[in-house]
Each structure stands twice: as structure tokens, then as C-alpha cells.
Tab-separated table of C-alpha atoms and ligand atoms in Angstrom:
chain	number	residue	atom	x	y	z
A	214	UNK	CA	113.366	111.092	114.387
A	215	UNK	CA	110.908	108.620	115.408
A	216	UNK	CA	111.466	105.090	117.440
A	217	UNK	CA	111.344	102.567	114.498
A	218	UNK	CA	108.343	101.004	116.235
A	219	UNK	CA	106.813	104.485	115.843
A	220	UNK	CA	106.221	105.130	111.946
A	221	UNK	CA	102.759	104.651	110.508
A	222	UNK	CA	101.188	103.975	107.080
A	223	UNK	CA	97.749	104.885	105.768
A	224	UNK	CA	95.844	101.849	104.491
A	225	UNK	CA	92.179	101.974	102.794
A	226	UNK	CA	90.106	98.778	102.130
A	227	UNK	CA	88.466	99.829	98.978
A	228	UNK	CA	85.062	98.642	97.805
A	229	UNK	CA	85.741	95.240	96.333
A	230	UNK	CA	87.892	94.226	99.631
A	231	UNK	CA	84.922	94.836	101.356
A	232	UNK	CA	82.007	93.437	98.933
A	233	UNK	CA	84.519	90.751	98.882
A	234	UNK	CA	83.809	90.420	102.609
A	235	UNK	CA	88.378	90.920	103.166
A	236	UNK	CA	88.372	93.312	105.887
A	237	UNK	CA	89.057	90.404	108.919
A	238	UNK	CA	91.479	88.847	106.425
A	239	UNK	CA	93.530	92.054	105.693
A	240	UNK	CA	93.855	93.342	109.340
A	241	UNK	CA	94.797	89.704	110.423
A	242	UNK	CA	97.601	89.940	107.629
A	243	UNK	CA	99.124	92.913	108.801
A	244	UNK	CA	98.980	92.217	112.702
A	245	UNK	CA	100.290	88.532	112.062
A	246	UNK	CA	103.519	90.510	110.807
A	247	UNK	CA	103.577	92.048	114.115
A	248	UNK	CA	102.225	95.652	112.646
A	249	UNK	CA	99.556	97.328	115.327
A	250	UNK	CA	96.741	98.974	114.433
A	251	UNK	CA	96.000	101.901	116.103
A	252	UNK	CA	92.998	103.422	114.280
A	253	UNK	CA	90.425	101.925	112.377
A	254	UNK	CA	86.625	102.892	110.946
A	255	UNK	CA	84.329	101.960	108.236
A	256	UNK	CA	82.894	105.160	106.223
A	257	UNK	CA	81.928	106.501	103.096
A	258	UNK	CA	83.478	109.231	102.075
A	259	UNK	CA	82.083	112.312	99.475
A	260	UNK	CA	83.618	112.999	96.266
A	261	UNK	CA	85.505	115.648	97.420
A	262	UNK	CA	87.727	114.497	100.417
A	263	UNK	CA	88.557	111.688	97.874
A	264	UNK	CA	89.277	113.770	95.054
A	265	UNK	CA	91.618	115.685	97.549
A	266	UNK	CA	93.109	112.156	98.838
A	267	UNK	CA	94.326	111.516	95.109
A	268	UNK	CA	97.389	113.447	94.154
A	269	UNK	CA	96.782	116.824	91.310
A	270	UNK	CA	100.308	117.156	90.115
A	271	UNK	CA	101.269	115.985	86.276
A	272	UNK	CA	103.816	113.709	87.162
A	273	UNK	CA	101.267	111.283	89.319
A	274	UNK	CA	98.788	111.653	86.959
A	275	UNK	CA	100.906	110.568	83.618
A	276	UNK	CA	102.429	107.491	86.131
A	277	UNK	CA	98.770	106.179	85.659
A	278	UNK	CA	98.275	106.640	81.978
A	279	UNK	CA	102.263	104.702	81.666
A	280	UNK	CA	100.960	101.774	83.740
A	281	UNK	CA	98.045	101.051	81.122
A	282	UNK	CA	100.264	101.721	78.367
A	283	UNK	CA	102.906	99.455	79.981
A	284	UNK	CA	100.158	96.663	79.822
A	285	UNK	CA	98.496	97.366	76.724
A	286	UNK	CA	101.957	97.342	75.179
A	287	UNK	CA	103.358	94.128	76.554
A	288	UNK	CA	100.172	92.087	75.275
A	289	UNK	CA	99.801	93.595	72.042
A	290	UNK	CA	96.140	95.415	73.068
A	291	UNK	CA	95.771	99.079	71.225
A	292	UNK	CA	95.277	102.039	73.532
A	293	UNK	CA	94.457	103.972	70.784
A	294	UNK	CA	91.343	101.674	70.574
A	295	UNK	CA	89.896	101.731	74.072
A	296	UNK	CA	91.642	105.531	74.627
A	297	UNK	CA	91.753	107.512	71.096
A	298	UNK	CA	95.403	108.345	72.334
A	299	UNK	CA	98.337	106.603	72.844
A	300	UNK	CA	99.491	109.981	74.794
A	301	UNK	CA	100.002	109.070	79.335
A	302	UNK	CA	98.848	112.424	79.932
A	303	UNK	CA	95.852	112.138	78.867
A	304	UNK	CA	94.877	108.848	79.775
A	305	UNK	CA	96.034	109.803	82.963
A	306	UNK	CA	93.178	112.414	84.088
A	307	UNK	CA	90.869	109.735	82.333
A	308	UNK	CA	91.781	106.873	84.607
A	309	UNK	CA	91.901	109.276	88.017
A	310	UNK	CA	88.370	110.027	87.439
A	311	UNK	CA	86.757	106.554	86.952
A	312	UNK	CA	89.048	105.793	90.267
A	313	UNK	CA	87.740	108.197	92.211
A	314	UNK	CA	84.139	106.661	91.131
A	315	UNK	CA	85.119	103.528	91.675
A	316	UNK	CA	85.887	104.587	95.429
A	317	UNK	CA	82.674	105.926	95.719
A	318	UNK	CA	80.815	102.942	95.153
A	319	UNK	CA	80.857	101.308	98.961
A	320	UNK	CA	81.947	101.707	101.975
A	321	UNK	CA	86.053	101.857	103.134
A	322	UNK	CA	87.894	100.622	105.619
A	323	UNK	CA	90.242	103.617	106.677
A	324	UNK	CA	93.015	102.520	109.329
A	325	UNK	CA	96.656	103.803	110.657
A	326	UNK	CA	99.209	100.688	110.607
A	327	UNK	CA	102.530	100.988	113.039
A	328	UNK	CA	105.376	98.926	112.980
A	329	UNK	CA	108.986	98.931	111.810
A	330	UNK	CA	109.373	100.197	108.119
A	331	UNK	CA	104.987	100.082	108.217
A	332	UNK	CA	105.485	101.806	104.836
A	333	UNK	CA	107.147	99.388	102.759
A	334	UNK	CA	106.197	96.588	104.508
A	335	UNK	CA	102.470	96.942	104.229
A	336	UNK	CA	103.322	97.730	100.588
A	337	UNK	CA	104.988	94.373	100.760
A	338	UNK	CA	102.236	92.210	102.354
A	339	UNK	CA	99.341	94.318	99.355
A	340	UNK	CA	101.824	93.232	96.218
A	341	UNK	CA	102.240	95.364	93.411
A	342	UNK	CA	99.447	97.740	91.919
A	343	UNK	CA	98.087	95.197	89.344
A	344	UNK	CA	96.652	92.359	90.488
A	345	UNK	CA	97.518	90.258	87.478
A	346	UNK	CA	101.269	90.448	88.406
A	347	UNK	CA	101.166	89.969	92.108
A	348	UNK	CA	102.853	86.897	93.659
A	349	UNK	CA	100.704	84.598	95.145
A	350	UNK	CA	100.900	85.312	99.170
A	351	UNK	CA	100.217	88.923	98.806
A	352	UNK	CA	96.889	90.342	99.420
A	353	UNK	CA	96.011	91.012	95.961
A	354	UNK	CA	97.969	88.214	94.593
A	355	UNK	CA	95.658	85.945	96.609
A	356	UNK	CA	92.372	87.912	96.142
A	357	UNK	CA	91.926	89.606	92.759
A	358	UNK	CA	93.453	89.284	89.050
A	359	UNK	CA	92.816	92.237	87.420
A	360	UNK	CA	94.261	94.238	84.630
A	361	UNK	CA	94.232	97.390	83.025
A	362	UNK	CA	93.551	95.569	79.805
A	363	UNK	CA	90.237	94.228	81.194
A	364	UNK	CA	89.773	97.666	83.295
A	365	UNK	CA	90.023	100.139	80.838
A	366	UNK	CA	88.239	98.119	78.401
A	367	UNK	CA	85.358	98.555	80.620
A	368	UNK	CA	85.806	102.115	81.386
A	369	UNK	CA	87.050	101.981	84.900
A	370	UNK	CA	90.031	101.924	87.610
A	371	UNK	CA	91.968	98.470	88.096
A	372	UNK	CA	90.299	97.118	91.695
A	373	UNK	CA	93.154	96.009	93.754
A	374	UNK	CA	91.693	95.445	97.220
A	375	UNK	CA	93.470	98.008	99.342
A	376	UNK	CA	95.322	101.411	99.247
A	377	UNK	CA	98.565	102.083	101.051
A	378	UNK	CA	100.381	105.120	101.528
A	379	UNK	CA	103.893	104.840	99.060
A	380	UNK	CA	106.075	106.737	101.461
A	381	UNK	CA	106.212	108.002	104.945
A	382	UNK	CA	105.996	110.973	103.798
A	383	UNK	CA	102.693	110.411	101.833
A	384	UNK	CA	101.450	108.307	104.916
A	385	UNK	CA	101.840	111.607	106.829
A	386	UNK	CA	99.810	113.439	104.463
A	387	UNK	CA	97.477	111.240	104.004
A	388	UNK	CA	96.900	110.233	108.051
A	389	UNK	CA	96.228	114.016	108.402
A	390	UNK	CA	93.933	113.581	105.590
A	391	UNK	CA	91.435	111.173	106.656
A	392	UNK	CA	91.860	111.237	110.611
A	393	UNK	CA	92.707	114.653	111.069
A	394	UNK	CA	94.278	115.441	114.500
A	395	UNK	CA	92.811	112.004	115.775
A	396	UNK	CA	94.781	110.805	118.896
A	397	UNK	CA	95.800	107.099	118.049
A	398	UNK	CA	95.176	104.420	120.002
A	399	UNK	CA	98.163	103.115	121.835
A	400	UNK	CA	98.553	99.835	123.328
A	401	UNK	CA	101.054	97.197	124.367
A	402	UNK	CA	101.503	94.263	121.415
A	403	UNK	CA	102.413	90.822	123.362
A	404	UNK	CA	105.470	90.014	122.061
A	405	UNK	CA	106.378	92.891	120.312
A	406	UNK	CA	106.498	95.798	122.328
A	407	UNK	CA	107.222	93.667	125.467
B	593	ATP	P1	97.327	102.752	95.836
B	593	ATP	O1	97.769	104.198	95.753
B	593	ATP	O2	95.853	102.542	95.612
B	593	ATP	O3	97.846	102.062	97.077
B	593	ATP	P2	99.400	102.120	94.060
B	593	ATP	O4	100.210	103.092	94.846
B	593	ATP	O5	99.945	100.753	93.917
B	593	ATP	O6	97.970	101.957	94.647
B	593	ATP	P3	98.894	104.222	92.127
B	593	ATP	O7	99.772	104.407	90.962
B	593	ATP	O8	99.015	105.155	93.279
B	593	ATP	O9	99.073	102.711	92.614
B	593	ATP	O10	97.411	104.206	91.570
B	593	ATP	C1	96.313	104.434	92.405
B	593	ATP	C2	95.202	103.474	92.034
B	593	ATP	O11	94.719	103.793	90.734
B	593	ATP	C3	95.614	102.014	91.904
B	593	ATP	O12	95.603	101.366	93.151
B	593	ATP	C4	94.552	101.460	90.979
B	593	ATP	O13	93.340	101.207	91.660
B	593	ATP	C5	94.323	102.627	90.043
B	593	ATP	N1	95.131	102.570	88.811
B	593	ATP	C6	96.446	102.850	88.714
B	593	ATP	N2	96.870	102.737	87.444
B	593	ATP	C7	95.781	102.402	86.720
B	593	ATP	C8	95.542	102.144	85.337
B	593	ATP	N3	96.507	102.208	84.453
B	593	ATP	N4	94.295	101.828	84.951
B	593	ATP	C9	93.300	101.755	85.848
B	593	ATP	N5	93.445	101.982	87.156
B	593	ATP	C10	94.666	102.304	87.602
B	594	MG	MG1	99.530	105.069	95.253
């Protein structure tokens, strides 16, 4: 078991936090909650080390296609209409494609978080997956507003600023993923780890 000061999260800027010039504002979000960084690099990753990053199993993939429908549902907008099927697992492989083109449209901002419960609370500090329903205060309830009814409309994934891992052990996955066997940077916070 780690120290609780130990566990890490995986966090991506994605290309509209960094068009929208965010990257300064999200680190200083996260390390003003006394959470270190302790690796960071801009890149641009190939199709295929993003399609890899995205999970392949059924259940992930319908969870997409249910948060459209959720939407679509709750403001009266027809799925059949933008989708030709009201069926998640379809939509679902639909929507996973135009994300991972979506991801390949700038650069990202890759970086390992640490703190105490980094998982959740960098999950926290982002807000919910769609913009339109995250509280003001959060990272993409103070920088975006979009919707899957405005997304899918226009063929593509909901832009919501920044990815972060959902659970440690998905954080562990993914930190293997993108840094490989990197050795983090470790330093001394001021006030937090002395
Ligand atoms: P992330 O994994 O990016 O941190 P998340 O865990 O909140 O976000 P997931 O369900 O893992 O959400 O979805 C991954 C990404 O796919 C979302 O961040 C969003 O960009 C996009 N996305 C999810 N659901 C939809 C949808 N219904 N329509 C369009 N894009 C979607
Ligand atoms: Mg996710």
C-alpha cells in the first residue's frame, strides 16, 4: 500500500484546453490544491497509442452511446435523427471514433498528478464529463459549455478541456501508457510535504 501522499492520476490537456491557451491555468488549479506534479510534456501523439489509450471493451463503449442518449432524452432532441439508432451500442463505437479524431487535432499536455486521493480529487477540480452540467468553479464548468446535443449534431466528441484517469487503477494503466517506465520527478512541496 502506498503513503497517501504517494498515489498518482493521469491527466491530458486535450486540444481545445490548449487552443484555448488553459495549460498555466489547469496546472495552477491542481498545485493550488496542494497536488504535485511530477511529470509533464507537450506532444502529439499517433492514432494508434491513442486508440490504445481509449478503453475496447463493450461496457465502456455503450457508457458513451447512454450519455448522448441521456441528453438527447432529457431535452426532447431525437437520436434517431442525428444517429439512425436509438440503440448505446452502436452509437457508442460511433462517438469513440470522432474522439479519438478529435484528440488528434493538436497538441496534449500529458502529466502525472500526486497528492492525497489525486484520483478523485483531480476528477473533482475537472467537473463532470459534460461541460453543460458542470458547476461553475470546476475547470470545465468555468471554461467550456458543451453538449452532446450540439456535439453529435456536428459529428464529433463533446470537448471538455482535460482527461483524467477515473480510478487508480486506470491511472496506473494509463501512467504506464503514456510515460512508460519514466522515473518521476520527486521534489519537496513547501508546505505540504514539510
Ligand atoms: P475523460 O475520460 O476524458 O476524462 P470522462 O471520464 O469524464 O472523460 P468518458 O466517459 O471516459 O468521460 O468519455 C471519454 C471522453 O469521450 C469524454 O471526455 C468526452 O470527450 C467524450 N464523450 C463521452 N461521451 C460522449 C458523448 N455522448 N458524445 C460525445 N463525446 C463523448
Ligand atoms: Mg474517462
Amino acid at each position: 500500500m502506498k503513503h497517501p501522499k504517494e498515489e498518482q492520476t493521469y491527466v491530458m490537456i486535450k486540444p481545445d484546453g490548449v487552443r484555448k491557451g488553459l495549460t498555466g491555468e489547469i496546472i495552477k488549479r491542481f498545485e493550488q490544491r496542494d497536488l504535485k506534479i511530477v511529470a509533464l510534456e507537450m506532444f502529439q501523439p499517433g492514432h494508434e497509442q491513442l486508440d490504445n489509450h481509449y478503453p475496447k471493451n463493450e461496457e465502456w463503449i455503450t457508457r458513451l452511446g447512454h450519455k448522448t442518449l441521456t441528453t438527447y432524452e432529457k431535452y426532447g432532441y431525437d437520436a434517431m435523427l442525428d444517429f439512425g439508432t436509438i440503440d448505446p451500442v452502436v452509437i457508442g463505437p460511433e462517438i469513440r471514433k470522432w474522439l479519438i479524431d478529435y484528440m488528434k487535432t493538436a497538441p496534449l499536455v500529458k502529466m502525472i498528478v500526486q497528492g492525497v486521493h489525486a484520483v478523485d480529487v483531480v476528477r473533482k477540480i475537472a467537473g463532470p464529463t459534460m461541460p453543460y452540467l458542470a458547476e461553475v468553479g470546476t475547470i470545465r464548468g468555468d471554461f467550456s459549455i458543451d453538449s452532446p446535443a450540439l456535439a453529435n449534431k456536428e459529428k464529433r466528441a463533446v470537448m471538455n478541456i482535460i482527461h483524467c484517469s477515473e480510478t487508480p487503477e486506470e491511472a496506473a494503466h494509463e501512467i504506464k501508457h503514456w510515460f512508460g517506465d519514466v522515473k518521476v520527478c520527486d521534489y519537496k512541496r513547501f508546505g505540504v510535504d514539510e
